[in-house]
CSV table of C-alpha atoms and ligand atoms in Angstrom, one decimal:
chain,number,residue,atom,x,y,z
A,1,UNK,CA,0.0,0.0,0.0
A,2,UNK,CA,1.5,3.5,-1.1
A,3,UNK,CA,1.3,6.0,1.8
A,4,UNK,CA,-1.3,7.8,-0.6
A,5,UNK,CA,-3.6,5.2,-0.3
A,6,UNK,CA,-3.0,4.7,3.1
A,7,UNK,CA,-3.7,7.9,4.3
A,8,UNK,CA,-4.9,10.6,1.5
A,9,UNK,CA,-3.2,14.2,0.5
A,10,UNK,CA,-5.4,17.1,2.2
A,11,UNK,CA,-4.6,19.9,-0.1
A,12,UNK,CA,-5.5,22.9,1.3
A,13,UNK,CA,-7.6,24.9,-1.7
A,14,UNK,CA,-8.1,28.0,0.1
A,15,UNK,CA,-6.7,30.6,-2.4
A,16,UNK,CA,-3.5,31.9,-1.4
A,17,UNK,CA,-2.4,28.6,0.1
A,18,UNK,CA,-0.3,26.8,-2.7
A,19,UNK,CA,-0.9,23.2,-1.9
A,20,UNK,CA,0.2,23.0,1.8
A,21,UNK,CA,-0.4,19.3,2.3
A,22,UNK,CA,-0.2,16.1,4.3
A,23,UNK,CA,3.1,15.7,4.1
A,24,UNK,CA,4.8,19.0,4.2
A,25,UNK,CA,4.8,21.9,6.5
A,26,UNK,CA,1.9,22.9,8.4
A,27,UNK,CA,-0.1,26.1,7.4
A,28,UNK,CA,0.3,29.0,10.2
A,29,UNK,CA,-1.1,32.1,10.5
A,30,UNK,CA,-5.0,32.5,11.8
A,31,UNK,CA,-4.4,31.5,15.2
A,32,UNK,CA,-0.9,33.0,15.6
A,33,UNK,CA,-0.6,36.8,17.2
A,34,UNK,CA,0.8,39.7,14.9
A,35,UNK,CA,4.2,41.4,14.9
A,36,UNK,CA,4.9,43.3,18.0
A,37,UNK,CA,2.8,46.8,17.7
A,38,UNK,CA,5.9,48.8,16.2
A,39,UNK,CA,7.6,47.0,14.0
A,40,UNK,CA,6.6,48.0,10.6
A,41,UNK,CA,8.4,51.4,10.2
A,42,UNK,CA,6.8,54.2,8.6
A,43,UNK,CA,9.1,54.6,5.7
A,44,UNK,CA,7.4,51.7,4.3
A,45,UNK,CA,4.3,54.5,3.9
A,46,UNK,CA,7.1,56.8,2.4
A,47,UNK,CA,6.5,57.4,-1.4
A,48,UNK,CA,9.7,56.5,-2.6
A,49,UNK,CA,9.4,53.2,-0.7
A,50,UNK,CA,6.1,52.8,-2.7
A,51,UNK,CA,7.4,53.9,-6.0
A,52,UNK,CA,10.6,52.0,-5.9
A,53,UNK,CA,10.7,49.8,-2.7
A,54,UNK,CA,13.7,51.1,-1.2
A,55,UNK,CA,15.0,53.3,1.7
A,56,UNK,CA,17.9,55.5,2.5
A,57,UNK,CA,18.8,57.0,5.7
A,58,UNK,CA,22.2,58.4,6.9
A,59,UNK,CA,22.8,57.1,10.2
A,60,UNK,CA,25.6,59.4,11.1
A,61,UNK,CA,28.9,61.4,9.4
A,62,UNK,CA,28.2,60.1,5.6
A,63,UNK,CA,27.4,56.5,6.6
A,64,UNK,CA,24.1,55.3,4.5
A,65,UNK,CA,21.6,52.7,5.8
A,66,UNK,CA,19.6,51.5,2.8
A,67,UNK,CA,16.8,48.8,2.7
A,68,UNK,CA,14.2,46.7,0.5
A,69,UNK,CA,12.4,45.9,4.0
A,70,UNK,CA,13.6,42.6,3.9
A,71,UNK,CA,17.4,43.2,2.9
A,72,UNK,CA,19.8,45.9,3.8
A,73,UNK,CA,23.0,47.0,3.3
A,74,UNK,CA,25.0,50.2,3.4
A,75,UNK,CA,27.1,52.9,2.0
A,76,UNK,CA,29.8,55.7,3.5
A,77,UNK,CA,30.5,58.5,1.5
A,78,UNK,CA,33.8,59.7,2.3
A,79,UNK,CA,34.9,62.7,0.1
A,80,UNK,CA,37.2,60.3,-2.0
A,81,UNK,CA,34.5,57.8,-3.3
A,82,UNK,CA,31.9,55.8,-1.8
A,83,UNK,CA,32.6,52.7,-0.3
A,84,UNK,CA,29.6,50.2,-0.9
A,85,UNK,CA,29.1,47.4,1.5
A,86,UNK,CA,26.9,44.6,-0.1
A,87,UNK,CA,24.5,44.0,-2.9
A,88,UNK,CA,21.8,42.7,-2.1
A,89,UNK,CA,19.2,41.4,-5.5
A,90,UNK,CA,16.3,42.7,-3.6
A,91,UNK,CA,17.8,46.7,-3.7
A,92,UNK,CA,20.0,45.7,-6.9
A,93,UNK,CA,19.9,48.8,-9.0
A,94,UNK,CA,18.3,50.8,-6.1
A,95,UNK,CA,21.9,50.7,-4.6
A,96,UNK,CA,23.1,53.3,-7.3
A,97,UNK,CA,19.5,54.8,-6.9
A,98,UNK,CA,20.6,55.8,-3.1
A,99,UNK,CA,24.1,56.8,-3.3
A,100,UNK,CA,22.9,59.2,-6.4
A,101,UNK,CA,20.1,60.4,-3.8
A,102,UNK,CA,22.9,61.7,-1.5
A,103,UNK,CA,26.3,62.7,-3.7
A,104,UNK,CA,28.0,62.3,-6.7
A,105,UNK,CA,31.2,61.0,-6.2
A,106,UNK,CA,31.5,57.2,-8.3
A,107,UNK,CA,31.8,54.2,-6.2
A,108,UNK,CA,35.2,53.4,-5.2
A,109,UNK,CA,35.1,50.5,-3.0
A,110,UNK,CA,32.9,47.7,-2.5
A,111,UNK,CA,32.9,45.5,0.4
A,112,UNK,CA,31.3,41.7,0.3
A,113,UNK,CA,30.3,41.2,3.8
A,114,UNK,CA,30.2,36.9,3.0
A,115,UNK,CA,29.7,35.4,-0.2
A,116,UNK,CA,26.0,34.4,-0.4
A,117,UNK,CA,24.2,35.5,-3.6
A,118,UNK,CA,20.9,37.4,-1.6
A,119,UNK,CA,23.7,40.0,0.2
A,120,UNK,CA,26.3,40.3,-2.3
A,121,UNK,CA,24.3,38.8,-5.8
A,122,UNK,CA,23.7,42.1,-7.7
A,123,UNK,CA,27.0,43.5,-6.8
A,124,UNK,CA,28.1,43.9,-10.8
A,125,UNK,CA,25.8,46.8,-10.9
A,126,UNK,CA,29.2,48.8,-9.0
A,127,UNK,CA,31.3,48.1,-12.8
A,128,UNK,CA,34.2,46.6,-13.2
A,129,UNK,CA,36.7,49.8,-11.6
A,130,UNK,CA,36.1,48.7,-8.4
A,131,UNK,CA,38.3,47.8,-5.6
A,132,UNK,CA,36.7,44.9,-4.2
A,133,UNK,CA,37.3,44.2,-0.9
A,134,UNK,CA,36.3,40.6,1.6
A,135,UNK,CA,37.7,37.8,3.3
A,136,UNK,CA,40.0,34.9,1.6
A,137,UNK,CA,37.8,32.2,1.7
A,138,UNK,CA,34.8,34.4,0.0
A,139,UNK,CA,37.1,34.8,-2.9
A,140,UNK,CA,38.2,31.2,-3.0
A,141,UNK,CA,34.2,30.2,-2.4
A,142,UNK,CA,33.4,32.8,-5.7
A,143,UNK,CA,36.4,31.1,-7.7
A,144,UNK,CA,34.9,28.0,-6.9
A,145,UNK,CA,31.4,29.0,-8.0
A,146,UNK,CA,31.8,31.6,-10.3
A,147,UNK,CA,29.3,34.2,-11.2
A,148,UNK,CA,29.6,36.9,-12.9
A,149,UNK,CA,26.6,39.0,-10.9
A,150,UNK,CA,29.5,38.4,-7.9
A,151,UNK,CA,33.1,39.7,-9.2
A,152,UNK,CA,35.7,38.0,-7.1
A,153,UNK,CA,37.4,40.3,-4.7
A,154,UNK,CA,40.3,42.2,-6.0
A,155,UNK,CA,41.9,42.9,-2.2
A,156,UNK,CA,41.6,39.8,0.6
A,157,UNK,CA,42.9,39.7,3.8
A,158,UNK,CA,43.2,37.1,6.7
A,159,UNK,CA,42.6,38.3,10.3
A,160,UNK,CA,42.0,42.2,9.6
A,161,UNK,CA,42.4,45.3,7.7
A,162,UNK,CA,41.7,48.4,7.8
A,163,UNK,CA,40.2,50.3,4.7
A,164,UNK,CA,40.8,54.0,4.3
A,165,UNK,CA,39.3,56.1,1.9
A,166,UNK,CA,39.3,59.7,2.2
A,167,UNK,CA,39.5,59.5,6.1
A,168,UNK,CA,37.2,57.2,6.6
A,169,UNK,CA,38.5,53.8,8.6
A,170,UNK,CA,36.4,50.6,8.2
A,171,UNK,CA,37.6,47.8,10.2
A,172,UNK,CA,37.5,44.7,8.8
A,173,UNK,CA,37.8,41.6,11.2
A,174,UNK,CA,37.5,38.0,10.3
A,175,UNK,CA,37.1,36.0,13.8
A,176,UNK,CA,36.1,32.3,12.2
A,177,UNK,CA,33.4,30.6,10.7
A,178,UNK,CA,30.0,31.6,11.7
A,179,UNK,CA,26.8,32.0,9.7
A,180,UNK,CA,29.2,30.8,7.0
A,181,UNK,CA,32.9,30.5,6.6
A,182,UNK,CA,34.2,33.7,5.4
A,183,UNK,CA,31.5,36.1,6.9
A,184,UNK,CA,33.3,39.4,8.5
A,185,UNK,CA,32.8,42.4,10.8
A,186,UNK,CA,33.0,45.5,9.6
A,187,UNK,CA,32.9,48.4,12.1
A,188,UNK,CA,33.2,51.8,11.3
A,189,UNK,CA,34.8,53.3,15.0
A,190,UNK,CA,34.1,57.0,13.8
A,191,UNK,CA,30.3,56.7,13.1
A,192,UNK,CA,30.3,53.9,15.5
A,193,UNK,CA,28.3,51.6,13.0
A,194,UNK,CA,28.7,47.8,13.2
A,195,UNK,CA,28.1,45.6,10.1
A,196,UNK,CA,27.6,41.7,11.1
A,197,UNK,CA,25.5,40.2,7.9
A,198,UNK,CA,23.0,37.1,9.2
A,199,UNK,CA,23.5,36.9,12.6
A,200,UNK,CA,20.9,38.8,14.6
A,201,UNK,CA,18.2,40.7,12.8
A,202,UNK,CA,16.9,43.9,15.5
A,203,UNK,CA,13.2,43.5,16.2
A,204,UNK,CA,12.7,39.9,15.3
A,205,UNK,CA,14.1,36.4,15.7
A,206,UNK,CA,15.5,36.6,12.4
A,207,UNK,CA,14.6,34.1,9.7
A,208,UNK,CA,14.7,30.0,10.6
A,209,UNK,CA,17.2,28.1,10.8
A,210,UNK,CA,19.5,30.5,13.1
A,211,UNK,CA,19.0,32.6,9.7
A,212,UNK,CA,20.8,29.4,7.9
A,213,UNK,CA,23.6,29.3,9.1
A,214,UNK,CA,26.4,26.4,9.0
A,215,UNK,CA,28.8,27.0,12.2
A,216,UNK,CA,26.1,27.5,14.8
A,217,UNK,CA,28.9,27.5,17.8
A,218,UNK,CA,30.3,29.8,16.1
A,219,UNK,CA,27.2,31.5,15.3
A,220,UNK,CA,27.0,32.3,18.9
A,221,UNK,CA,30.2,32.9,19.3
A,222,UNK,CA,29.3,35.8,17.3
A,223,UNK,CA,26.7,37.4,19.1
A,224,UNK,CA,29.5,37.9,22.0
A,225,UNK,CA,32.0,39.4,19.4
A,226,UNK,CA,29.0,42.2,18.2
A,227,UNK,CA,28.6,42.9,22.0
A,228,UNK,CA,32.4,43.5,22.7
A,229,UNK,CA,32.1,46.5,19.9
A,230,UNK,CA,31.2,49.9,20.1
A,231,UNK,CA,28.4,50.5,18.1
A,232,UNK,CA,25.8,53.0,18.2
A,233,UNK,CA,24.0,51.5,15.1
A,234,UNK,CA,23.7,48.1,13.3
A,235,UNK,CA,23.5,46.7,10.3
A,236,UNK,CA,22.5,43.2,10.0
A,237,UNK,CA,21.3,42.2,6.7
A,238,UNK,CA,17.8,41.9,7.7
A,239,UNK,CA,14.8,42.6,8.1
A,240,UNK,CA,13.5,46.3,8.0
A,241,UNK,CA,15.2,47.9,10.7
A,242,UNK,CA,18.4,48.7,11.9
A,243,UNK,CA,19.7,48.3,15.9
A,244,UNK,CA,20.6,50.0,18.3
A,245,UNK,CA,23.2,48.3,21.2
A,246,UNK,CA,19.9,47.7,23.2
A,247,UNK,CA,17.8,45.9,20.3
A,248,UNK,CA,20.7,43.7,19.5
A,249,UNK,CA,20.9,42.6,23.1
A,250,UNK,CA,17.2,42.0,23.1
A,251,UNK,CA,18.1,39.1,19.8
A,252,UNK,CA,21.2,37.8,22.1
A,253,UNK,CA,18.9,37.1,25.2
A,254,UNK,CA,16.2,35.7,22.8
A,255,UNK,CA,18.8,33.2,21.3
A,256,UNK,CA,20.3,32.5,25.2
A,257,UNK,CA,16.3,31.2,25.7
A,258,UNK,CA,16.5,28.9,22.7
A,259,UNK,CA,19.7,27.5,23.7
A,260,UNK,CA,18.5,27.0,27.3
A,261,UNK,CA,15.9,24.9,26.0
A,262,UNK,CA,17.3,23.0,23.9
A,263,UNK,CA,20.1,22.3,26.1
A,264,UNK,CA,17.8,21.0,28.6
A,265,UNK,CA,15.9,19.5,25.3
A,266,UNK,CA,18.6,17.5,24.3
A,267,UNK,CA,19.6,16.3,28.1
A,268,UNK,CA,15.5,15.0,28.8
A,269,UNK,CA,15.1,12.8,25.8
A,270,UNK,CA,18.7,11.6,25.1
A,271,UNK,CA,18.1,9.3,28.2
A,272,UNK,CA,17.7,6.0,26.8
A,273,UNK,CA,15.0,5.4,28.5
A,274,UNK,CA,13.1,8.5,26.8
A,275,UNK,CA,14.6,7.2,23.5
A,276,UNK,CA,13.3,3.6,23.9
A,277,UNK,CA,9.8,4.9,24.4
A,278,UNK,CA,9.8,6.9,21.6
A,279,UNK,CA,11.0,4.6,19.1
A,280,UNK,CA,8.9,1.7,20.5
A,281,UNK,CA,5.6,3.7,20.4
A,282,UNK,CA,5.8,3.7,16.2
A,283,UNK,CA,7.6,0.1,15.9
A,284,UNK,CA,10.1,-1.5,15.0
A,285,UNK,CA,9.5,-1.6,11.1
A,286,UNK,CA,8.7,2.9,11.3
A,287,UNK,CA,12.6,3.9,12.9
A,288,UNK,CA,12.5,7.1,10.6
A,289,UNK,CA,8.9,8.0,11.8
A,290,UNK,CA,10.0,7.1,15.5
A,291,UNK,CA,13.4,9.7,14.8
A,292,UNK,CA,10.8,12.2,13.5
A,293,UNK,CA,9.0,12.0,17.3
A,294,UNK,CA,12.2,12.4,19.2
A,295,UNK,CA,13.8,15.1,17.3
A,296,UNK,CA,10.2,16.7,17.5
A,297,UNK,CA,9.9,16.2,21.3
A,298,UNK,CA,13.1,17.8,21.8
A,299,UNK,CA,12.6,20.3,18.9
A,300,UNK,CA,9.1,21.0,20.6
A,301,UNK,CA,10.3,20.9,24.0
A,302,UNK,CA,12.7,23.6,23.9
A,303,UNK,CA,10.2,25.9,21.8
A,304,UNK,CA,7.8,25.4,24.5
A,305,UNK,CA,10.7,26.7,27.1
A,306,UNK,CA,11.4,29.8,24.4
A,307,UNK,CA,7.7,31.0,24.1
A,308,UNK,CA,6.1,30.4,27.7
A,309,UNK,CA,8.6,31.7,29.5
A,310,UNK,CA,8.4,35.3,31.0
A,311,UNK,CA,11.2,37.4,29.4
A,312,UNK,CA,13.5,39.8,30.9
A,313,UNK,CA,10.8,42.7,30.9
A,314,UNK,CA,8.0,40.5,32.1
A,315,UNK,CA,6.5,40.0,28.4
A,316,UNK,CA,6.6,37.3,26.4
A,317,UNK,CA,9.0,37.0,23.3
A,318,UNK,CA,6.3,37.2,21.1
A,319,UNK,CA,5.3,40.8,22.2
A,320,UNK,CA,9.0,42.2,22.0
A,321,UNK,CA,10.3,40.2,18.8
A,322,UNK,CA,8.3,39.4,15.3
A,323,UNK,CA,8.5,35.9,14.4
A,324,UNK,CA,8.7,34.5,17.6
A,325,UNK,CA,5.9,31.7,17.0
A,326,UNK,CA,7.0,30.7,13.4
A,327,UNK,CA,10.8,30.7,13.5
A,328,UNK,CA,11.5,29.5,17.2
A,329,UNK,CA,10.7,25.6,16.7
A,330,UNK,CA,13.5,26.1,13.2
A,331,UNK,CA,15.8,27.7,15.7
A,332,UNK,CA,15.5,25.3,18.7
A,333,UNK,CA,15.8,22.0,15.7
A,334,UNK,CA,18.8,23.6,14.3
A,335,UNK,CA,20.3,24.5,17.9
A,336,UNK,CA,19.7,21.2,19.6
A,337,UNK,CA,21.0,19.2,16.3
A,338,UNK,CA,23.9,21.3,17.0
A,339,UNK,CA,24.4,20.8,20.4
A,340,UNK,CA,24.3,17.2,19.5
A,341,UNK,CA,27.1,17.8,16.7
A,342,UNK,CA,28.8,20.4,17.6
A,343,UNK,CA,29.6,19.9,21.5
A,344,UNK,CA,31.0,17.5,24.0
A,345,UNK,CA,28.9,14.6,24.3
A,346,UNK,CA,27.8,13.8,28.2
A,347,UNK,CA,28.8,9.5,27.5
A,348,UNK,CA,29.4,7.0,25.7
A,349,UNK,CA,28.3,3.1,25.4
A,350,UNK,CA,30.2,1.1,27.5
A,351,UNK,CA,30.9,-2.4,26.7
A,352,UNK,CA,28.6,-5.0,27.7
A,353,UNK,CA,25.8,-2.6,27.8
A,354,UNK,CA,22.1,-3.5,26.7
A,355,UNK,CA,21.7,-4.0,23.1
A,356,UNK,CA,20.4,-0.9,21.1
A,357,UNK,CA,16.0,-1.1,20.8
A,358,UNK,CA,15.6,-2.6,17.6
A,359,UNK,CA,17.4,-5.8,16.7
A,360,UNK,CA,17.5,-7.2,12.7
B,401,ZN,ZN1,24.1,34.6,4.2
């Protein structure tokens, strides 16, 4: 019997639901609670925003926020060329659309923050006269896996570097593999801007998956490195704001909570005994269906921790971050997978134990 006959495909028809079935996802959305009451800004009202979908904003002495609400990046305009830093598809042509908003010196400098194509994938649009500036390894990645909406980095460096242009110091720092190997700091001390690109998003939980990232110990790792800067303002890559110091500790304490829980996740139901049960509730001819319920339990364990518990302020994530109830059970999976990779393992089978559940 093929599992269609077994149990049928409920396709949900409801128009503006694209097949949401059985067997994938669930649907979300009517019973869950709306973005905390502030987070859409009001240049999305703006009308440039609703002519062209972008917005521009100096943050301080010539450095340029600009956003798709969804995307940022940035610029600094330094009296000897603008320095660019990213590209992302979503602005694409609106990054030219900005700078020309606010000078007219030519873009000098461009700065690839990591090499993923949705930050860095419309970065041709700068010409070929650019000095391109990023980490080794986001040059080898782009040799690699050439193309030619990316140019590869003309300057690389290891550890750090400092970029001047026109007076203007950007700090370049490399600390290890994080979101994904390659990915850099860029602070700017005199406007006291921080650039770190898919780590924490201000205002919300950022996208699942710990915002896909690869290294998630060093992924946290990270979020210690942002607090040891000085930064008035940061840029994160997402979603439609930019941070303060404050709003980025708000994401740091959020992601403390998932990794509570799914440290204490992974300790409850690695027990054997929790295991056992698990696996011999589905059978012993259903093991992938019985790993499904344990990485769920612990997966759904340590979201229930995240989104019950009272927060630092007395409220609920929810009410301070958006995407609290969609993105935390992603986050928790991907956090206690890693703490099961990624970290020293409590023990080990000794010899002459009991013989694992399900014998063949
Ligand atoms: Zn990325």
């Amino acid at each position: 019997m093929c599992p269609s006959e077994q149990r049928p495909i409920t396709v949900d028809s409801t128009p503006g639901f694209y097949g949401i079935d059985h067997y994938g996802f669930p649907r979300v959305g009517a019973d869950d609670p709306p973005d905390p009451e502030g987070y859409y800004p009001a240049y999305l009202g703006s009308e440039r925003f609703q002519k062209y979908g972008y917005h521009v904003e100096e943050l301080r002495g010539g450095f340029y926020w600009v956003t798709s609400a969804g995307y940022d990046a940035a610029f600094v305009v330094t009296g000897e060329g603008v320095v660019a830093i990213d590209a992302p598809p979503t602005l694409g042509e609106n990054m030219l659309a900005a700078i020309e908003e606010v000078t007219e010196q030519p873009v000098t400098h461009v700065i690839y923050s990591h090499w993923h194509a949705d930050h860095i994938g419309a970065a041709s649009v700068y010409g070929p006269d650019v000095e391109i500036v990023a980490h080794r390894i986001t040059r080898e990645l782009l040799e690699r896996f050439p193309d030619p909406k990316r140019p590869l980095p003309t300057l690389t460096f290891e550890d750090d570097h400092v970029l001047t242009v026109g007076g203007v110091e950007l700090h370049l720092s490399y600390k290890g593999e994080n979101h994904c190997p390659g990915n850099i700091f860029i602070h700017a001390p005199q406007q006291r801007v921080l650039t770190a690109v898919d780590i924490l998003s201000p205002g919300s939980v950022t996208f699942m998956h710990c915002d896909a990232s690869q290294n998630i110990s060093g992924w946290y790792e990270a979020h210690s490195q942002i607090l040891g800067y000085d930064f008035d303002f940061f840029v994160g890559g997402h979603h439609m704001h930019y941070g303060t110091y404050e709003q980025v500790k708000e994401c740091v304490e959020y992601f403390a909570d998932v990794l509570e829980g799914a440290t204490a996740a992974v300790e409850r139901f690695s027990r054997s005994d929790a295991l056992v049960d698990i696996l011999a509730a589905t059978g012993p001819d259903r093991v992938f269906v019985g790993t499904e319920n344990w990485i769920n339990s612990m997966a759904n364990h340590a979201t229930r921790h995240v989104l019950e518990k009272r927060t630092g302020d007395g409220r609920l994530w929810w009410e301070r971050l958006a995407g609290a109830t969609t993105q935390t059970k992603y986050h928790a999976y991907t956090v206690l997978e890693s703490i099961r990779l990624e970290r020293a393992r409590p023990d080990y089978r000794l010899r002459g134990t009991d013989p694992p559940p399900f014998q063949t």
